[in-house]
Tab-separated table of C-alpha atoms in Angstrom:
chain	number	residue	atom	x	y	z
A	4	UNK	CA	165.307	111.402	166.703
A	5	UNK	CA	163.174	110.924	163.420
A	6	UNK	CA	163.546	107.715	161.870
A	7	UNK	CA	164.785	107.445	158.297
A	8	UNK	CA	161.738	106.733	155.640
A	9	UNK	CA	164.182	103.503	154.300
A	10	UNK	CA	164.528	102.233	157.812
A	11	UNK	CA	160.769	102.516	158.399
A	12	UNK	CA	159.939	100.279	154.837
A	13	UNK	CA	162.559	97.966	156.640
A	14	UNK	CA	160.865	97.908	160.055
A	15	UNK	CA	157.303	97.319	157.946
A	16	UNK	CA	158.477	94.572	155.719
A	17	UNK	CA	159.523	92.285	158.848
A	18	UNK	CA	157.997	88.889	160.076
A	19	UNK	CA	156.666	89.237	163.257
A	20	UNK	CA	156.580	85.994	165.760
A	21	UNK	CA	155.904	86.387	169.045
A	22	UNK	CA	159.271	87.848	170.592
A	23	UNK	CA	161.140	87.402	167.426
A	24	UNK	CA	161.479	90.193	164.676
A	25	UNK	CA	162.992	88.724	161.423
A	26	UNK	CA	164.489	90.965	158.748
A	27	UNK	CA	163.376	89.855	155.036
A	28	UNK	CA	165.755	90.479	152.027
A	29	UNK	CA	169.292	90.987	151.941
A	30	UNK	CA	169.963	94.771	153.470
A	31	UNK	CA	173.542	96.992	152.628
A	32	UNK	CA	175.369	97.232	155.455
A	33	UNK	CA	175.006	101.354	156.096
A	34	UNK	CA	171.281	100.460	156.374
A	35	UNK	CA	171.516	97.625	158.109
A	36	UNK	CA	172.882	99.258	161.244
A	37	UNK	CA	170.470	101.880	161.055
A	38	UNK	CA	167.444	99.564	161.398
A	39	UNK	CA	169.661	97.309	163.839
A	40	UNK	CA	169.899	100.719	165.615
A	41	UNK	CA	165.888	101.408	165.977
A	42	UNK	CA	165.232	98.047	167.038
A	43	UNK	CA	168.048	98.562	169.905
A	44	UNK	CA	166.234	101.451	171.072
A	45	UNK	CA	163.424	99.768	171.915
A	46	UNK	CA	165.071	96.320	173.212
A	47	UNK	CA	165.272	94.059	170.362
A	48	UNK	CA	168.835	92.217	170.601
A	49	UNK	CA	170.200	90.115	168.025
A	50	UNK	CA	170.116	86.711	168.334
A	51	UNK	CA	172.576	84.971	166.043
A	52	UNK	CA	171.245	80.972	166.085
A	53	UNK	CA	167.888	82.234	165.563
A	54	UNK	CA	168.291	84.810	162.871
A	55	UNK	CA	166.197	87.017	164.558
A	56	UNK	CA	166.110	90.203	166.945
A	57	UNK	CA	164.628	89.422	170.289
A	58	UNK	CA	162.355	91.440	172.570
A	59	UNK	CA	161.710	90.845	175.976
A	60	UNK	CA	157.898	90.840	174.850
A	61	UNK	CA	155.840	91.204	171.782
A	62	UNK	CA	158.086	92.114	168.981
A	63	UNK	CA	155.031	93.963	167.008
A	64	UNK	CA	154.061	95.743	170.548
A	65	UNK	CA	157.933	96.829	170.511
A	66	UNK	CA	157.738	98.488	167.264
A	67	UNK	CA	154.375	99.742	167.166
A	68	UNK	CA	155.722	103.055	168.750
A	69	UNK	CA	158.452	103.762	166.273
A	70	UNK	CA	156.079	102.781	163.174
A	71	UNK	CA	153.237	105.277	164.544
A	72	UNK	CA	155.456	107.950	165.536
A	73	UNK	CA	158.800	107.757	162.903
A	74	UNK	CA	160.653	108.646	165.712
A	75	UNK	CA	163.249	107.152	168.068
A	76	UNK	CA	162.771	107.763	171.617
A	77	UNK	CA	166.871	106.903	173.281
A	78	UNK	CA	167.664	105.986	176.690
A	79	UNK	CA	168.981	109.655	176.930
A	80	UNK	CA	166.215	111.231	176.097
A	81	UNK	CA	163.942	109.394	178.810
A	82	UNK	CA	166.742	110.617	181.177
A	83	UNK	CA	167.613	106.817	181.914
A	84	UNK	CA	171.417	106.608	182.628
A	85	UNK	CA	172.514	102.673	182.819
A	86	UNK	CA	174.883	102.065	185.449
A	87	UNK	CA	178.667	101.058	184.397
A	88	UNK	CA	179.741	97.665	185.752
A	89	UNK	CA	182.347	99.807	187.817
A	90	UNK	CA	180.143	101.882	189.436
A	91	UNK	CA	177.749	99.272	190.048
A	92	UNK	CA	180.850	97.623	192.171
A	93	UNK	CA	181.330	100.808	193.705
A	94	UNK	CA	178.309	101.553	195.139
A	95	UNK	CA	177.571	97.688	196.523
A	96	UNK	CA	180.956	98.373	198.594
A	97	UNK	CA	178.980	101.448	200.347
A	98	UNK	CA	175.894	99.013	200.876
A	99	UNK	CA	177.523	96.388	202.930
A	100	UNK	CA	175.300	93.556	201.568
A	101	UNK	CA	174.565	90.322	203.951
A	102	UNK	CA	173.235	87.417	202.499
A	103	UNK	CA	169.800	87.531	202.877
A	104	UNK	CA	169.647	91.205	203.488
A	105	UNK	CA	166.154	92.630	201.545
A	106	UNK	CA	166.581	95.358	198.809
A	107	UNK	CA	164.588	97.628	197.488
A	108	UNK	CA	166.065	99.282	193.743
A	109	UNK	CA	163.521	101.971	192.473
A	110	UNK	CA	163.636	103.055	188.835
A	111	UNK	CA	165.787	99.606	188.162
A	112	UNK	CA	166.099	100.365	184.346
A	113	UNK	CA	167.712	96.847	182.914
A	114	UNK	CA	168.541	95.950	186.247
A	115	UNK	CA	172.313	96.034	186.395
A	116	UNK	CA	171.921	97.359	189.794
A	117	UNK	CA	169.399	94.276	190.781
A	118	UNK	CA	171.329	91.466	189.179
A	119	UNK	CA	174.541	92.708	191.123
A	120	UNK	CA	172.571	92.753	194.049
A	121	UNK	CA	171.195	89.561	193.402
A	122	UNK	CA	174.822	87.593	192.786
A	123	UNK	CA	175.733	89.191	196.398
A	124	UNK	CA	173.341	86.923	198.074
A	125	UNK	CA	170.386	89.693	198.575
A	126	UNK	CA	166.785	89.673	197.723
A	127	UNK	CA	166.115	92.205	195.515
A	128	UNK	CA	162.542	94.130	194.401
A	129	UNK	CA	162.396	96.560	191.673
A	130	UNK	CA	160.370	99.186	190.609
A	131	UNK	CA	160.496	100.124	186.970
A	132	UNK	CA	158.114	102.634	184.826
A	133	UNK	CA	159.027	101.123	181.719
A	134	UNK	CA	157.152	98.129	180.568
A	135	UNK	CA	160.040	96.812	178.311
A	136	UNK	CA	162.576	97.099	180.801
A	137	UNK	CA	160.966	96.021	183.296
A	138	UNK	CA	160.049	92.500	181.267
A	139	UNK	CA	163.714	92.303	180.820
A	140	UNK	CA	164.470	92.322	184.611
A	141	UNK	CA	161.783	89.654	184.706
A	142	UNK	CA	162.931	87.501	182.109
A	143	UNK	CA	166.498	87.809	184.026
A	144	UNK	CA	165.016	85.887	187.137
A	145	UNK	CA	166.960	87.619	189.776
A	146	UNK	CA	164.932	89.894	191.392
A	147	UNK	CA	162.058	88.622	193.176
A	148	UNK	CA	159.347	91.385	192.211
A	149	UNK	CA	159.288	93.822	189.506
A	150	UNK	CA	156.498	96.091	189.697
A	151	UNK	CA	155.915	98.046	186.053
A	152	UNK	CA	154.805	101.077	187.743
A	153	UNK	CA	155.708	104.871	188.818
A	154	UNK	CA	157.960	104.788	192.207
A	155	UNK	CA	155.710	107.740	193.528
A	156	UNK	CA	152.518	105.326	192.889
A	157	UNK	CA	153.566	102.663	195.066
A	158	UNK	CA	152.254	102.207	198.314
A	159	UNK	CA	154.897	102.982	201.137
A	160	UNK	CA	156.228	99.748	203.177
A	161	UNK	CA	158.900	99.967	205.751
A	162	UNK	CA	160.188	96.540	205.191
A	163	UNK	CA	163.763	96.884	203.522
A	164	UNK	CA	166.747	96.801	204.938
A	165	UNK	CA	168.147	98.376	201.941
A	166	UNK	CA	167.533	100.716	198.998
A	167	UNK	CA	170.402	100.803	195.932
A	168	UNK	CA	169.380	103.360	193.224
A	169	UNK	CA	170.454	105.439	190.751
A	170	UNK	CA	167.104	107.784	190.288
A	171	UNK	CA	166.431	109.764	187.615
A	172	UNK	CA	168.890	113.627	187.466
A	173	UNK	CA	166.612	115.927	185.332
A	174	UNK	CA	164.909	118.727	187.290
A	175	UNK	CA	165.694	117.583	190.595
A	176	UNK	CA	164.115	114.645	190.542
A	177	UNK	CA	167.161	112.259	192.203
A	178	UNK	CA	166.300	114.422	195.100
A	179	UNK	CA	162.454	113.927	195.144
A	180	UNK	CA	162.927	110.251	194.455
A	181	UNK	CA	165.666	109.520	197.215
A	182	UNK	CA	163.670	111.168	200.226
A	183	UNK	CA	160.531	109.193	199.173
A	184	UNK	CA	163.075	105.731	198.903
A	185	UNK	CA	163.706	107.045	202.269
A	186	UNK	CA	160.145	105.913	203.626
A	187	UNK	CA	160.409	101.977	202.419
A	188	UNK	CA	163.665	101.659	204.657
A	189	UNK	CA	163.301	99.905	208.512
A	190	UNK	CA	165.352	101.441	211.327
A	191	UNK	CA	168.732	100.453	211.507
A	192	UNK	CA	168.995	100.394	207.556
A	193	UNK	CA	170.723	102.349	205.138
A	194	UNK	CA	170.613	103.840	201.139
A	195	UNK	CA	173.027	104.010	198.838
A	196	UNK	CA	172.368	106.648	195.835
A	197	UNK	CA	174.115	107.694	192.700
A	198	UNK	CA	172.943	111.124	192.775
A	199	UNK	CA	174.000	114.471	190.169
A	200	UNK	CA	177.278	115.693	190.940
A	201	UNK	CA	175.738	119.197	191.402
A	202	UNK	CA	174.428	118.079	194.432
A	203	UNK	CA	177.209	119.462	196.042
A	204	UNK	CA	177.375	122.930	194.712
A	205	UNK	CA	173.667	123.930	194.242
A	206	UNK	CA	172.377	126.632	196.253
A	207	UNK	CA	169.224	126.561	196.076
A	208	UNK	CA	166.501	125.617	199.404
A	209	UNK	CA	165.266	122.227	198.295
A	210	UNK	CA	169.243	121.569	198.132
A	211	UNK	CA	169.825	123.069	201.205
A	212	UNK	CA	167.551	120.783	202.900
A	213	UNK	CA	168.149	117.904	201.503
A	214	UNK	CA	172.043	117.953	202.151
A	215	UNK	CA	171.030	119.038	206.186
A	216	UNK	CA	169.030	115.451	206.032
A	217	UNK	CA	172.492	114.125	204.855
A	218	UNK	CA	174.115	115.651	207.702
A	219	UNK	CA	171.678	114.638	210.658
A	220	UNK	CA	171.583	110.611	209.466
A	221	UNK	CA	175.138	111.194	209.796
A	222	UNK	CA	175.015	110.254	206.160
A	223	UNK	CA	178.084	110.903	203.962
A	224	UNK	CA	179.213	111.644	200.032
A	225	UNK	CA	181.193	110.183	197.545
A	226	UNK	CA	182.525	111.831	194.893
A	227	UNK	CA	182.583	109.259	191.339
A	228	UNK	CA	185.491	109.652	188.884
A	229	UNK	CA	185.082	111.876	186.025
A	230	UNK	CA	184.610	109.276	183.639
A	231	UNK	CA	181.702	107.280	185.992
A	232	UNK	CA	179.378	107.629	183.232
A	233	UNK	CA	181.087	107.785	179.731
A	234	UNK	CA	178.174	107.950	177.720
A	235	UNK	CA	176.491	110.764	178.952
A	236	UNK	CA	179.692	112.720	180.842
A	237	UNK	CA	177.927	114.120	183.932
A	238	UNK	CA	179.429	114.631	187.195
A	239	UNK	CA	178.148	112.046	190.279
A	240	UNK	CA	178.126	111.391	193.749
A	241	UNK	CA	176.870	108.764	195.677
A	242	UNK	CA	175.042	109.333	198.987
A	243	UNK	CA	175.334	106.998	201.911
A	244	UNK	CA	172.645	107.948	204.319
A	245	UNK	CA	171.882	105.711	207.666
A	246	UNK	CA	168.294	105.081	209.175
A	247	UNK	CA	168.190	105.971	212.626
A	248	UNK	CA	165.296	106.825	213.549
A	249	UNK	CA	163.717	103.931	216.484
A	250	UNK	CA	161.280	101.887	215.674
A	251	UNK	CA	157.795	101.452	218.186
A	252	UNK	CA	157.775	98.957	220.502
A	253	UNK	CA	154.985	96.508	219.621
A	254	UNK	CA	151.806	96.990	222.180
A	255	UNK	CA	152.759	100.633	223.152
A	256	UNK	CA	151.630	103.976	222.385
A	257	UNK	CA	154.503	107.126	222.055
A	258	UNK	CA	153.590	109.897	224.953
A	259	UNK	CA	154.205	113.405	222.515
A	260	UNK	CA	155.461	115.978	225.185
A	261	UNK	CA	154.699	119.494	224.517
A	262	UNK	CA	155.874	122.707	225.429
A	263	UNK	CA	153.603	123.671	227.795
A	264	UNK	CA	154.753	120.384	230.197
A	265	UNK	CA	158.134	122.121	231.030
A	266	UNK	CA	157.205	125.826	231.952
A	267	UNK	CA	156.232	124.812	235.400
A	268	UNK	CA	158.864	125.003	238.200
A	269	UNK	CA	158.868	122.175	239.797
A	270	UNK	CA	159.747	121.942	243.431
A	271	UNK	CA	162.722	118.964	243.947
A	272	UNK	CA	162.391	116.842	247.413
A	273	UNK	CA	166.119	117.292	247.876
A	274	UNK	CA	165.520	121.245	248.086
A	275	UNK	CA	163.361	120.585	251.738
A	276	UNK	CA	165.649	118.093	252.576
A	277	UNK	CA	169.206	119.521	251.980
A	278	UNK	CA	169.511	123.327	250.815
A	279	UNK	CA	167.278	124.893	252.855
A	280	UNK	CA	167.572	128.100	255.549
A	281	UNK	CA	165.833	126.109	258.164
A	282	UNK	CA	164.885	123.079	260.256
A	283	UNK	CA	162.873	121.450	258.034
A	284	UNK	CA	159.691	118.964	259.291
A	285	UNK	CA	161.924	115.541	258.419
A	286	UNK	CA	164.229	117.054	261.106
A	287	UNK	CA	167.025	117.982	258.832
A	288	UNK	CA	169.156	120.613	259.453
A	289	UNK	CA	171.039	123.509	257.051
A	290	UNK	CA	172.976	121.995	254.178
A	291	UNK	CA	173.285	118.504	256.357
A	292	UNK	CA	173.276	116.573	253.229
A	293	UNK	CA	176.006	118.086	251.681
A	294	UNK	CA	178.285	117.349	254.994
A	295	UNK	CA	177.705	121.453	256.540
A	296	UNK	CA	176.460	122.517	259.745
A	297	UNK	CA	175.445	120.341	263.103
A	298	UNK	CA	173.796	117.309	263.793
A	299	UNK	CA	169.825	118.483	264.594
A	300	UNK	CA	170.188	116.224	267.910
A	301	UNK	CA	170.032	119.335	270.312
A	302	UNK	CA	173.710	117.784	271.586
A	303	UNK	CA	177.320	119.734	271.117
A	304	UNK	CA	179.752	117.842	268.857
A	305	UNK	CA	182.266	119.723	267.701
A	306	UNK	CA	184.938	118.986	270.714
A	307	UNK	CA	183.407	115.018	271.066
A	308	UNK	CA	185.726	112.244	270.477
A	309	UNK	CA	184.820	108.781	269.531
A	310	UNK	CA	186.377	105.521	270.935
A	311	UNK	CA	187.187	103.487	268.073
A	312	UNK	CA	186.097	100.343	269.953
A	313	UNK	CA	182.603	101.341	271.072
A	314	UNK	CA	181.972	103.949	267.837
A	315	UNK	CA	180.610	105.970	270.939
């Protein structure tokens, strides 16, 4: 969205301190909220003691995109969705949180997620691509590590017992991001995703797939209310989908059978020894095992009774 040339003269004029932005001059109120607008976009909240709008870091590095460009770049059009307090509540429900319990929350935007996560007694990490937000979740001092990076660019560890996210939608991407969120969970664990509503209704292969992984974890979906995310109006699900898969045992090494080790026709012992057609060399009898045919003894016992006193 282009930036009006007033707002810009606005935006130039300001006093600059550190994380502080100050407006100079008294500014009508239709402009006003324009410029209060711009420096919104980009994280600068008004701060009413210090008569000043307040970024999370350098208020000059905040604006220097919007002065070299003229353009506003909104949450919308980065395909960031915040979370409503609502569904944030929902979706912790699904999670069953123990204190203690460590999270993972990739693409953590403002951290609404995190900070939820955070008050339930959980240690939280995020992952955020965008520097300003991710200062913001670090100025909040909930989450234990924010890393300012892409989610695909970070090293896989299996160490959480958790992953909460709501992932970007465009292009398929909640998809691409949940599998690889997948990969940081232990055995035993489970993740909870906000995830597009046309999840459920696409019909395409990578779709296809992906809802079969649902199905083996054992996983299930949750349909959100219409009116889950009111600013942007698209349908959502969340998926709950279990770990299971057993972890090694420390010190051993996995055998990997292969096809080839069950074509042979293997022999049982209890074929010599019970279903055979003949005497066999233990001395056994037709079908004695199974309670048929004579005693191999060379005697005659079919007519022979047996003193209960003697068992002879």
């Amino acid at each position: 969205m282009q930036i009006d040339p007033d707002v810009l003269d606005v935006l130039r004029a300001a006093t600059v301190d550190g994380p502080a932005l100050r407006l100079n001059g008294q500014l009508e109120r239709n402009l006003y909220e324009r410029v209060n607008l711009a420096l919104h976009t980009v994280g600068g909240v008004w701060h009413r003691y210090k008569k000043a709008h307040i970024f999370t870091i350098d208020a000059a590095d905040a604006i220097a995109g919007l002065l070299a460009t003229g353009e506003v770049i909104t949450d919308v059009d980065r395909g960031f969705y915040p979370t409503p307090e609502p569904t944030v509540e929902r979706i912790l429900d699904l999670a069953e949180l123990e204190t203690g319990c460590e999270v993972l929350e990739p693409s953590a935007g403002r951290g609404a997620i995190a900070e939820a996560v955070a008050a339930r007694g959980a240690i939280v990490d995020c992952v955020e691509l965008d520097t300003a937000r991710a200062e913001h979740i670090r100025a909040g001092g909930y989450a234990r590590q924010v890393t300012n990076a892409d989610f695909f660019s970070v090293p896989v560890q299996r160490r959480y017992q958790r992953v909460i996210m709501n992932p970007p939608f465009a292009g398929r991407q909640d998809i691409r991001h949940v599998e690889r969120a997948l990969r940081f969970i232990q055995p035993g664990g489970l993740l909870v995703a906000i995830m597009y509503g046309s999840l459920t209704y696409r019909g395409d292969h990578r779709t296809n797939d992906f809802l079969a992984q649902i199905w083996e974890a054992r996983g299930t979906l949750w349909e959100l209310p219409a009116d889950a995310f009111p600013a942007v109006g698209v349908a959502t699900v969340i998926a709950v989908i279990p770990v299971r898969d057993v972890a090694p045992p420390r010190g051993m090494r996995q055998i990997t059978l292969r096809p080839e080790d069950f074509t042979a026709q293997s022999r049982a012992v209890q074929q010599d020894l019970f279903l055979t057609d003949e005497p066999t060399a233990h001395g056994t009898a037709p079908l004695d095992g199974l309670g048929y045919g004579a005693p191999h003894d060379g005697r005659d016992h079919s007519s022979r009774k047996i003193d209960p006193n003697t068992q002879e």
